[in-house]
Amino acid sequence: MHKVIIVTGGSRGIGAATAQLAAQRGYAVCVNYLNNAAAANAVTKLIRQNGGEAIAVAADVASEVDVSRMFDLVDNAFGTVTALVNNAGILERQMRVEDMDAGRLQRVLRTNVIGCFLCAREAVRRMSTRLGGAGGAIVNVSSGASRLGSPGEYVDYAASKGAIDTLTIGLAKEVASDGIRVNAVRPGFIYTDIHADGGEPHRVDRLKERVPMKRGGEAMEVAAAILWLLSEEASYSTGTFVDVTGGK
Ligand code: NAP
């Protein structure tokens, strides 16, 4: 089967590492991004230089129109998607719940939760053997925050990842007999740009001593877990979680 993957938020961080590793494993890769075309094009260029197939597609995962258009584009470019990585996610400035306004809460929940639902919906419509598809696999990128709650930093973000955990459990059961596996990874403190968005670029270095392994994680270490969950080696795993947190 021709392996076709969509990695949302594939332009930077964990998504970019996942896109690269997927290409090395033989997937044709759709590198989704929101604004940073230069970063997305750098990822696709590297994949093509190494003999792989990749396209960069701008789409806001929280927009139903954008998501439908992206999946249609992939249908035309590579054929039916066989793997989805729901990786795009955001957080905002560190603050306590008492200071959060509705606009912030809506932005975080729209991207992190509705975005995953919309992409999962389009993937299921194409993959489900009940609907004439050939099956597939979905990995949602949750966070260790769903267990820890991120007090004083971003409880809204942590709660959005709690929703992703529940989506993973529920959707996995819903489509288990339709040839689709749905799993999640929960990264811990990983060196990416996301911490600067929270107002603390060096957050991982501040917190790494609290990690049993005493270090932050690399995006490629998360990508490796994602690709394993997508692979046939994980053929009897669905509705489950791989924590990539250095033991935290
Ligand atoms: P990152 O470096 O900040 O990259 C975020 C990516 O998401 C970028 O490619 C960005 O695109 C894209 N994006 C943001 N909003 C989007 C939208 N509405 N539609 C489409 N794409 C969008 O983030 P990261 O640290 O790699 O995080 C990736 C995932 O891992 C997130 O779900 C995050 O919650 C989760 N995670 C990260 C950590 C960590 O420590 N880094 C820990 C636990 C979980 P542009 O380049 O166009 O902006």
PDB file of N, CA and C in Angstrom, residues 88-167:
ATOM      1  N   ALA A  88      -0.498  19.794  15.331  1.00  0.00           N
ATOM      2  CA  ALA A  88      -0.575  21.261  15.479  1.00  0.00           C
ATOM      3  C   ALA A  88      -1.165  21.603  16.838  1.00  0.00           C
ATOM      4  N   GLY A  89      -0.503  22.489  17.553  1.00  0.00           N
ATOM      5  CA  GLY A  89      -1.001  22.874  18.863  1.00  0.00           C
ATOM      6  C   GLY A  89      -0.369  24.172  19.296  1.00  0.00           C
ATOM      7  N   ILE A  90      -1.088  24.908  20.119  1.00  0.00           N
ATOM      8  CA  ILE A  90      -0.580  26.201  20.596  1.00  0.00           C
ATOM      9  C   ILE A  90      -0.766  26.332  22.104  1.00  0.00           C
ATOM     10  N   LEU A  91       0.021  27.238  22.656  1.00  0.00           N
ATOM     11  CA  LEU A  91      -0.253  27.707  24.018  1.00  0.00           C
ATOM     12  C   LEU A  91      -0.016  29.210  24.015  1.00  0.00           C
ATOM     13  N   GLU A  92      -0.509  29.885  25.054  1.00  0.00           N
ATOM     14  CA  GLU A  92      -0.334  31.331  25.120  1.00  0.00           C
ATOM     15  C   GLU A  92       0.455  31.696  26.375  1.00  0.00           C
ATOM     16  N   ARG A  93       0.593  32.997  26.653  1.00  0.00           N
ATOM     17  CA  ARG A  93       1.447  33.459  27.749  1.00  0.00           C
ATOM     18  C   ARG A  93       1.114  32.774  29.059  1.00  0.00           C
ATOM     19  N   GLN A  94       2.129  32.480  29.805  1.00  0.00           N
ATOM     20  CA  GLN A  94       1.924  31.861  31.116  1.00  0.00           C
ATOM     21  C   GLN A  94       1.103  32.807  32.003  1.00  0.00           C
ATOM     22  N   MET A  95       0.021  32.299  32.573  1.00  0.00           N
ATOM     23  CA  MET A  95      -0.773  33.072  33.540  1.00  0.00           C
ATOM     24  C   MET A  95      -1.685  32.129  34.325  1.00  0.00           C
ATOM     25  N   ARG A  96      -2.234  32.682  35.397  1.00  0.00           N
ATOM     26  CA  ARG A  96      -3.167  31.896  36.196  1.00  0.00           C
ATOM     27  C   ARG A  96      -4.553  31.930  35.563  1.00  0.00           C
ATOM     28  N   VAL A  97      -5.387  30.955  35.901  1.00  0.00           N
ATOM     29  CA  VAL A  97      -6.734  30.867  35.330  1.00  0.00           C
ATOM     30  C   VAL A  97      -7.523  32.148  35.613  1.00  0.00           C
ATOM     31  N   GLU A  98      -7.310  32.734  36.775  1.00  0.00           N
ATOM     32  CA  GLU A  98      -8.097  33.923  37.146  1.00  0.00           C
ATOM     33  C   GLU A  98      -7.844  35.098  36.206  1.00  0.00           C
ATOM     34  N   ASP A  99      -6.760  35.045  35.418  1.00  0.00           N
ATOM     35  CA  ASP A  99      -6.441  36.141  34.495  1.00  0.00           C
ATOM     36  C   ASP A  99      -6.764  35.829  33.031  1.00  0.00           C
ATOM     37  N   MET A 100      -7.287  34.645  32.746  1.00  0.00           N
ATOM     38  CA  MET A 100      -7.533  34.256  31.346  1.00  0.00           C
ATOM     39  C   MET A 100      -8.865  34.832  30.849  1.00  0.00           C
ATOM     40  N   ASP A 101      -8.848  35.362  29.600  1.00  0.00           N
ATOM     41  CA  ASP A 101     -10.119  35.851  29.034  1.00  0.00           C
ATOM     42  C   ASP A 101     -10.671  34.840  28.021  1.00  0.00           C
ATOM     43  N   ALA A 102     -11.895  35.083  27.603  1.00  0.00           N
ATOM     44  CA  ALA A 102     -12.583  34.116  26.740  1.00  0.00           C
ATOM     45  C   ALA A 102     -11.909  33.988  25.377  1.00  0.00           C
ATOM     46  N   GLY A 103     -11.339  35.093  24.885  1.00  0.00           N
ATOM     47  CA  GLY A 103     -10.685  35.046  23.572  1.00  0.00           C
ATOM     48  C   GLY A 103      -9.528  34.064  23.567  1.00  0.00           C
ATOM     49  N   ARG A 104      -8.728  34.133  24.600  1.00  0.00           N
ATOM     50  CA  ARG A 104      -7.592  33.201  24.724  1.00  0.00           C
ATOM     51  C   ARG A 104      -8.082  31.761  24.797  1.00  0.00           C
ATOM     52  N   LEU A 105      -9.088  31.532  25.653  1.00  0.00           N
ATOM     53  CA  LEU A 105      -9.591  30.162  25.828  1.00  0.00           C
ATOM     54  C   LEU A 105     -10.106  29.614  24.503  1.00  0.00           C
ATOM     55  N   GLN A 106     -10.802  30.482  23.745  1.00  0.00           N
ATOM     56  CA  GLN A 106     -11.326  30.028  22.455  1.00  0.00           C
ATOM     57  C   GLN A 106     -10.208  29.710  21.476  1.00  0.00           C
ATOM     58  N   ARG A 107      -9.166  30.532  21.443  1.00  0.00           N
ATOM     59  CA  ARG A 107      -8.053  30.270  20.514  1.00  0.00           C
ATOM     60  C   ARG A 107      -7.387  28.933  20.834  1.00  0.00           C
ATOM     61  N   VAL A 108      -7.117  28.715  22.108  1.00  0.00           N
ATOM     62  CA  VAL A 108      -6.417  27.482  22.496  1.00  0.00           C
ATOM     63  C   VAL A 108      -7.284  26.256  22.209  1.00  0.00           C
ATOM     64  N   LEU A 109      -8.549  26.329  22.580  1.00  0.00           N
ATOM     65  CA  LEU A 109      -9.413  25.159  22.395  1.00  0.00           C
ATOM     66  C   LEU A 109      -9.741  24.924  20.916  1.00  0.00           C
ATOM     67  N   ARG A 110      -9.869  26.020  20.160  1.00  0.00           N
ATOM     68  CA  ARG A 110     -10.165  25.864  18.723  1.00  0.00           C
ATOM     69  C   ARG A 110      -9.033  25.104  18.025  1.00  0.00           C
ATOM     70  N   THR A 111      -7.803  25.554  18.237  1.00  0.00           N
ATOM     71  CA  THR A 111      -6.676  24.907  17.545  1.00  0.00           C
ATOM     72  C   THR A 111      -6.421  23.511  18.105  1.00  0.00           C
ATOM     73  N   ASN A 112      -6.325  23.414  19.422  1.00  0.00           N
ATOM     74  CA  ASN A 112      -5.858  22.157  20.013  1.00  0.00           C
ATOM     75  C   ASN A 112      -6.925  21.073  20.026  1.00  0.00           C
ATOM     76  N   VAL A 113      -8.186  21.456  20.163  1.00  0.00           N
ATOM     77  CA  VAL A 113      -9.245  20.441  20.266  1.00  0.00           C
ATOM     78  C   VAL A 113     -10.057  20.348  18.965  1.00  0.00           C
ATOM     79  N   ILE A 114     -10.672  21.454  18.554  1.00  0.00           N
ATOM     80  CA  ILE A 114     -11.503  21.388  17.339  1.00  0.00           C
ATOM     81  C   ILE A 114     -10.636  21.010  16.142  1.00  0.00           C
ATOM     82  N   GLY A 115      -9.406  21.526  16.099  1.00  0.00           N
ATOM     83  CA  GLY A 115      -8.508  21.184  14.994  1.00  0.00           C
ATOM     84  C   GLY A 115      -8.288  19.677  14.885  1.00  0.00           C
ATOM     85  N   CYS A 116      -8.074  19.037  16.019  1.00  0.00           N
ATOM     86  CA  CYS A 116      -7.854  17.576  16.006  1.00  0.00           C
ATOM     87  C   CYS A 116      -9.121  16.841  15.570  1.00  0.00           C
ATOM     88  N   PHE A 117     -10.265  17.300  16.060  1.00  0.00           N
ATOM     89  CA  PHE A 117     -11.522  16.651  15.663  1.00  0.00           C
ATOM     90  C   PHE A 117     -11.746  16.759  14.154  1.00  0.00           C
ATOM     91  N   LEU A 118     -11.544  17.959  13.609  1.00  0.00           N
ATOM     92  CA  LEU A 118     -11.821  18.155  12.175  1.00  0.00           C
ATOM     93  C   LEU A 118     -10.888  17.303  11.315  1.00  0.00           C
ATOM     94  N   CYS A 119      -9.608  17.266  11.678  1.00  0.00           N
ATOM     95  CA  CYS A 119      -8.666  16.463  10.888  1.00  0.00           C
ATOM     96  C   CYS A 119      -8.967  14.977  11.048  1.00  0.00           C
ATOM     97  N   ALA A 120      -9.306  14.562  12.278  1.00  0.00           N
ATOM     98  CA  ALA A 120      -9.652  13.150  12.489  1.00  0.00           C
ATOM     99  C   ALA A 120     -10.887  12.784  11.672  1.00  0.00           C
ATOM    100  N   ARG A 121     -11.855  13.686  11.633  1.00  0.00           N
ATOM    101  CA  ARG A 121     -13.079  13.416  10.861  1.00  0.00           C
ATOM    102  C   ARG A 121     -12.744  13.172   9.392  1.00  0.00           C
ATOM    103  N   GLU A 122     -11.943  14.060   8.797  1.00  0.00           N
ATOM    104  CA  GLU A 122     -11.607  13.895   7.375  1.00  0.00           C
ATOM    105  C   GLU A 122     -10.814  12.613   7.145  1.00  0.00           C
ATOM    106  N   ALA A 123      -9.937  12.287   8.089  1.00  0.00           N
ATOM    107  CA  ALA A 123      -9.139  11.061   7.943  1.00  0.00           C
ATOM    108  C   ALA A 123     -10.044   9.832   8.013  1.00  0.00           C
ATOM    109  N   VAL A 124     -10.945   9.807   8.988  1.00  0.00           N
ATOM    110  CA  VAL A 124     -11.834   8.639   9.155  1.00  0.00           C
ATOM    111  C   VAL A 124     -12.710   8.462   7.917  1.00  0.00           C
ATOM    112  N   ARG A 125     -13.216   9.567   7.382  1.00  0.00           N
ATOM    113  CA  ARG A 125     -14.066   9.464   6.182  1.00  0.00           C
ATOM    114  C   ARG A 125     -13.339   8.774   5.033  1.00  0.00           C
ATOM    115  N   ARG A 126     -12.033   8.969   4.990  1.00  0.00           N
ATOM    116  CA  ARG A 126     -11.260   8.370   3.888  1.00  0.00           C
ATOM    117  C   ARG A 126     -10.723   6.980   4.229  1.00  0.00           C
ATOM    118  N   MET A 127     -10.390   6.749   5.503  1.00  0.00           N
ATOM    119  CA  MET A 127      -9.726   5.486   5.878  1.00  0.00           C
ATOM    120  C   MET A 127     -10.706   4.353   6.186  1.00  0.00           C
ATOM    121  N   SER A 128     -11.878   4.681   6.685  1.00  0.00           N
ATOM    122  CA  SER A 128     -12.770   3.664   7.256  1.00  0.00           C
ATOM    123  C   SER A 128     -13.156   2.575   6.251  1.00  0.00           C
ATOM    124  N   THR A 129     -12.927   1.331   6.634  1.00  0.00           N
ATOM    125  CA  THR A 129     -13.335   0.224   5.762  1.00  0.00           C
ATOM    126  C   THR A 129     -14.863   0.160   5.669  1.00  0.00           C
ATOM    127  N   ARG A 130     -15.548   0.668   6.694  1.00  0.00           N
ATOM    128  CA  ARG A 130     -17.021   0.725   6.676  1.00  0.00           C
ATOM    129  C   ARG A 130     -17.517   1.663   5.582  1.00  0.00           C
ATOM    130  N   LEU A 131     -16.658   2.654   5.232  1.00  0.00           N
ATOM    131  CA  LEU A 131     -17.030   3.652   4.218  1.00  0.00           C
ATOM    132  C   LEU A 131     -16.294   3.403   2.902  1.00  0.00           C
ATOM    133  N   GLY A 132     -15.715   2.203   2.762  1.00  0.00           N
ATOM    134  CA  GLY A 132     -15.054   1.847   1.506  1.00  0.00           C
ATOM    135  C   GLY A 132     -13.564   2.121   1.473  1.00  0.00           C
ATOM    136  N   GLY A 133     -12.989   2.594   2.588  1.00  0.00           N
ATOM    137  CA  GLY A 133     -11.559   2.880   2.641  1.00  0.00           C
ATOM    138  C   GLY A 133     -10.737   1.637   2.926  1.00  0.00           C
ATOM    139  N   ALA A 134      -9.418   1.834   3.026  1.00  0.00           N
ATOM    140  CA  ALA A 134      -8.501   0.700   3.212  1.00  0.00           C
ATOM    141  C   ALA A 134      -7.888   0.671   4.607  1.00  0.00           C
ATOM    142  N   GLY A 135      -8.416   1.485   5.532  1.00  0.00           N
ATOM    143  CA  GLY A 135      -7.884   1.516   6.891  1.00  0.00           C
ATOM    144  C   GLY A 135      -6.781   2.553   7.033  1.00  0.00           C
ATOM    145  N   GLY A 136      -6.257   2.657   8.254  1.00  0.00           N
ATOM    146  CA  GLY A 136      -5.198   3.625   8.492  1.00  0.00           C
ATOM    147  C   GLY A 136      -4.918   3.776   9.967  1.00  0.00           C
ATOM    148  N   ALA A 137      -4.111   4.785  10.304  1.00  0.00           N
ATOM    149  CA  ALA A 137      -3.747   5.016  11.698  1.00  0.00           C
ATOM    150  C   ALA A 137      -3.662   6.518  11.975  1.00  0.00           C
ATOM    151  N   ILE A 138      -4.070   6.878  13.182  1.00  0.00           N
ATOM    152  CA  ILE A 138      -4.031   8.276  13.621  1.00  0.00           C
ATOM    153  C   ILE A 138      -3.235   8.332  14.914  1.00  0.00           C
ATOM    154  N   VAL A 139      -2.337   9.318  15.009  1.00  0.00           N
ATOM    155  CA  VAL A 139      -1.676   9.591  16.291  1.00  0.00           C
ATOM    156  C   VAL A 139      -1.960  11.036  16.680  1.00  0.00           C
ATOM    157  N   ASN A 140      -2.510  11.216  17.867  1.00  0.00           N
ATOM    158  CA  ASN A 140      -2.747  12.554  18.405  1.00  0.00           C
ATOM    159  C   ASN A 140      -1.577  12.937  19.304  1.00  0.00           C
ATOM    160  N   VAL A 141      -1.138  14.190  19.177  1.00  0.00           N
ATOM    161  CA  VAL A 141      -0.049  14.657  20.036  1.00  0.00           C
ATOM    162  C   VAL A 141      -0.675  15.396  21.223  1.00  0.00           C
ATOM    163  N   SER A 142      -0.745  14.678  22.320  1.00  0.00           N
ATOM    164  CA  SER A 142      -1.274  15.221  23.566  1.00  0.00           C
ATOM    165  C   SER A 142      -0.113  15.879  24.310  1.00  0.00           C
ATOM    166  N   SER A 143      -0.065  15.726  25.622  1.00  0.00           N
ATOM    167  CA  SER A 143       1.036  16.296  26.410  1.00  0.00           C
ATOM    168  C   SER A 143       1.006  15.693  27.803  1.00  0.00           C
ATOM    169  N   GLY A 144       2.178  15.618  28.398  1.00  0.00           N
ATOM    170  CA  GLY A 144       2.242  15.257  29.809  1.00  0.00           C
ATOM    171  C   GLY A 144       1.406  16.220  30.650  1.00  0.00           C
ATOM    172  N   ALA A 145       1.154  17.419  30.096  1.00  0.00           N
ATOM    173  CA  ALA A 145       0.339  18.423  30.799  1.00  0.00           C
ATOM    174  C   ALA A 145      -1.067  17.907  31.092  1.00  0.00           C
ATOM    175  N   SER A 146      -1.558  16.973  30.283  1.00  0.00           N
ATOM    176  CA  SER A 146      -2.924  16.468  30.529  1.00  0.00           C
ATOM    177  C   SER A 146      -2.992  15.744  31.867  1.00  0.00           C
ATOM    178  N   ARG A 147      -1.844  15.203  32.326  1.00  0.00           N
ATOM    179  CA  ARG A 147      -1.802  14.526  33.634  1.00  0.00           C
ATOM    180  C   ARG A 147      -1.398  15.489  34.747  1.00  0.00           C
ATOM    181  N   LEU A 148      -0.577  16.495  34.397  1.00  0.00           N
ATOM    182  CA  LEU A 148       0.023  17.363  35.422  1.00  0.00           C
ATOM    183  C   LEU A 148      -0.760  18.654  35.643  1.00  0.00           C
ATOM    184  N   GLY A 149      -1.488  19.143  34.605  1.00  0.00           N
ATOM    185  CA  GLY A 149      -2.381  20.288  34.768  1.00  0.00           C
ATOM    186  C   GLY A 149      -1.782  21.660  34.540  1.00  0.00           C
ATOM    187  N   SER A 150      -0.448  21.786  34.457  1.00  0.00           N
ATOM    188  CA  SER A 150       0.238  23.065  34.178  1.00  0.00           C
ATOM    189  C   SER A 150      -0.217  24.231  35.056  1.00  0.00           C
ATOM    190  N   PRO A 151      -0.274  24.062  36.378  1.00  0.00           N
ATOM    191  CA  PRO A 151      -0.725  25.161  37.241  1.00  0.00           C
ATOM    192  C   PRO A 151       0.194  26.370  37.159  1.00  0.00           C
ATOM    193  N   GLY A 152      -0.416  27.558  37.150  1.00  0.00           N
ATOM    194  CA  GLY A 152       0.354  28.800  37.105  1.00  0.00           C
ATOM    195  C   GLY A 152       0.919  29.119  35.739  1.00  0.00           C
ATOM    196  N   GLU A 153       0.776  28.213  34.793  1.00  0.00           N
ATOM    197  CA  GLU A 153       1.330  28.433  33.445  1.00  0.00           C
ATOM    198  C   GLU A 153       0.217  28.480  32.399  1.00  0.00           C
ATOM    199  N   TYR A 154      -0.426  27.334  32.196  1.00  0.00           N
ATOM    200  CA  TYR A 154      -1.484  27.286  31.177  1.00  0.00           C
ATOM    201  C   TYR A 154      -2.391  26.085  31.410  1.00  0.00           C
ATOM    202  N   VAL A 155      -3.255  26.234  32.384  1.00  0.00           N
ATOM    203  CA  VAL A 155      -4.229  25.173  32.676  1.00  0.00           C
ATOM    204  C   VAL A 155      -5.172  24.977  31.479  1.00  0.00           C
ATOM    205  N   ASP A 156      -5.413  26.056  30.716  1.00  0.00           N
ATOM    206  CA  ASP A 156      -6.265  25.925  29.516  1.00  0.00           C
ATOM    207  C   ASP A 156      -5.638  24.961  28.511  1.00  0.00           C
ATOM    208  N   TYR A 157      -4.352  25.108  28.297  1.00  0.00           N
ATOM    209  CA  TYR A 157      -3.609  24.225  27.386  1.00  0.00           C
ATOM    210  C   TYR A 157      -3.658  22.781  27.905  1.00  0.00           C
ATOM    211  N   ALA A 158      -3.403  22.611  29.206  1.00  0.00           N
ATOM    212  CA  ALA A 158      -3.422  21.264  29.784  1.00  0.00           C
ATOM    213  C   ALA A 158      -4.808  20.630  29.612  1.00  0.00           C
ATOM    214  N   ALA A 159      -5.850  21.443  29.829  1.00  0.00           N
ATOM    215  CA  ALA A 159      -7.218  20.924  29.682  1.00  0.00           C
ATOM    216  C   ALA A 159      -7.511  20.550  28.229  1.00  0.00           C
ATOM    217  N   SER A 160      -6.946  21.320  27.286  1.00  0.00           N
ATOM    218  CA  SER A 160      -7.157  20.968  25.869  1.00  0.00           C
ATOM    219  C   SER A 160      -6.525  19.611  25.577  1.00  0.00           C
ATOM    220  N   LYS A 161      -5.414  19.311  26.245  1.00  0.00           N
ATOM    221  CA  LYS A 161      -4.758  18.019  26.026  1.00  0.00           C
ATOM    222  C   LYS A 161      -5.510  16.887  26.737  1.00  0.00           C
ATOM    223  N   GLY A 162      -6.190  17.237  27.837  1.00  0.00           N
ATOM    224  CA  GLY A 162      -7.094  16.260  28.457  1.00  0.00           C
ATOM    225  C   GLY A 162      -8.197  15.862  27.480  1.00  0.00           C
ATOM    226  N   ALA A 163      -8.688  16.846  26.751  1.00  0.00           N
ATOM    227  CA  ALA A 163      -9.720  16.559  25.742  1.00  0.00           C
ATOM    228  C   ALA A 163      -9.165  15.661  24.640  1.00  0.00           C
ATOM    229  N   ILE A 164      -7.905  15.870  24.299  1.00  0.00           N
ATOM    230  CA  ILE A 164      -7.285  15.037  23.252  1.00  0.00           C
ATOM    231  C   ILE A 164      -7.143  13.589  23.740  1.00  0.00           C
ATOM    232  N   ASP A 165      -6.829  13.426  25.020  1.00  0.00           N
ATOM    233  CA  ASP A 165      -6.746  12.066  25.566  1.00  0.00           C
ATOM    234  C   ASP A 165      -8.104  11.370  25.449  1.00  0.00           C
ATOM    235  N   THR A 166      -9.167  12.093  25.780  1.00  0.00           N
ATOM    236  CA  THR A 166     -10.503  11.496  25.713  1.00  0.00           C
ATOM    237  C   THR A 166     -10.908  11.234  24.267  1.00  0.00           C
ATOM    238  N   LEU A 167     -10.573  12.155  23.373  1.00  0.00           N
ATOM    239  CA  LEU A 167     -10.818  11.920  21.943  1.00  0.00           C
ATOM    240  C   LEU A 167     -10.123  10.628  21.502  1.00  0.00           C
TER     241      LEU A 167
END
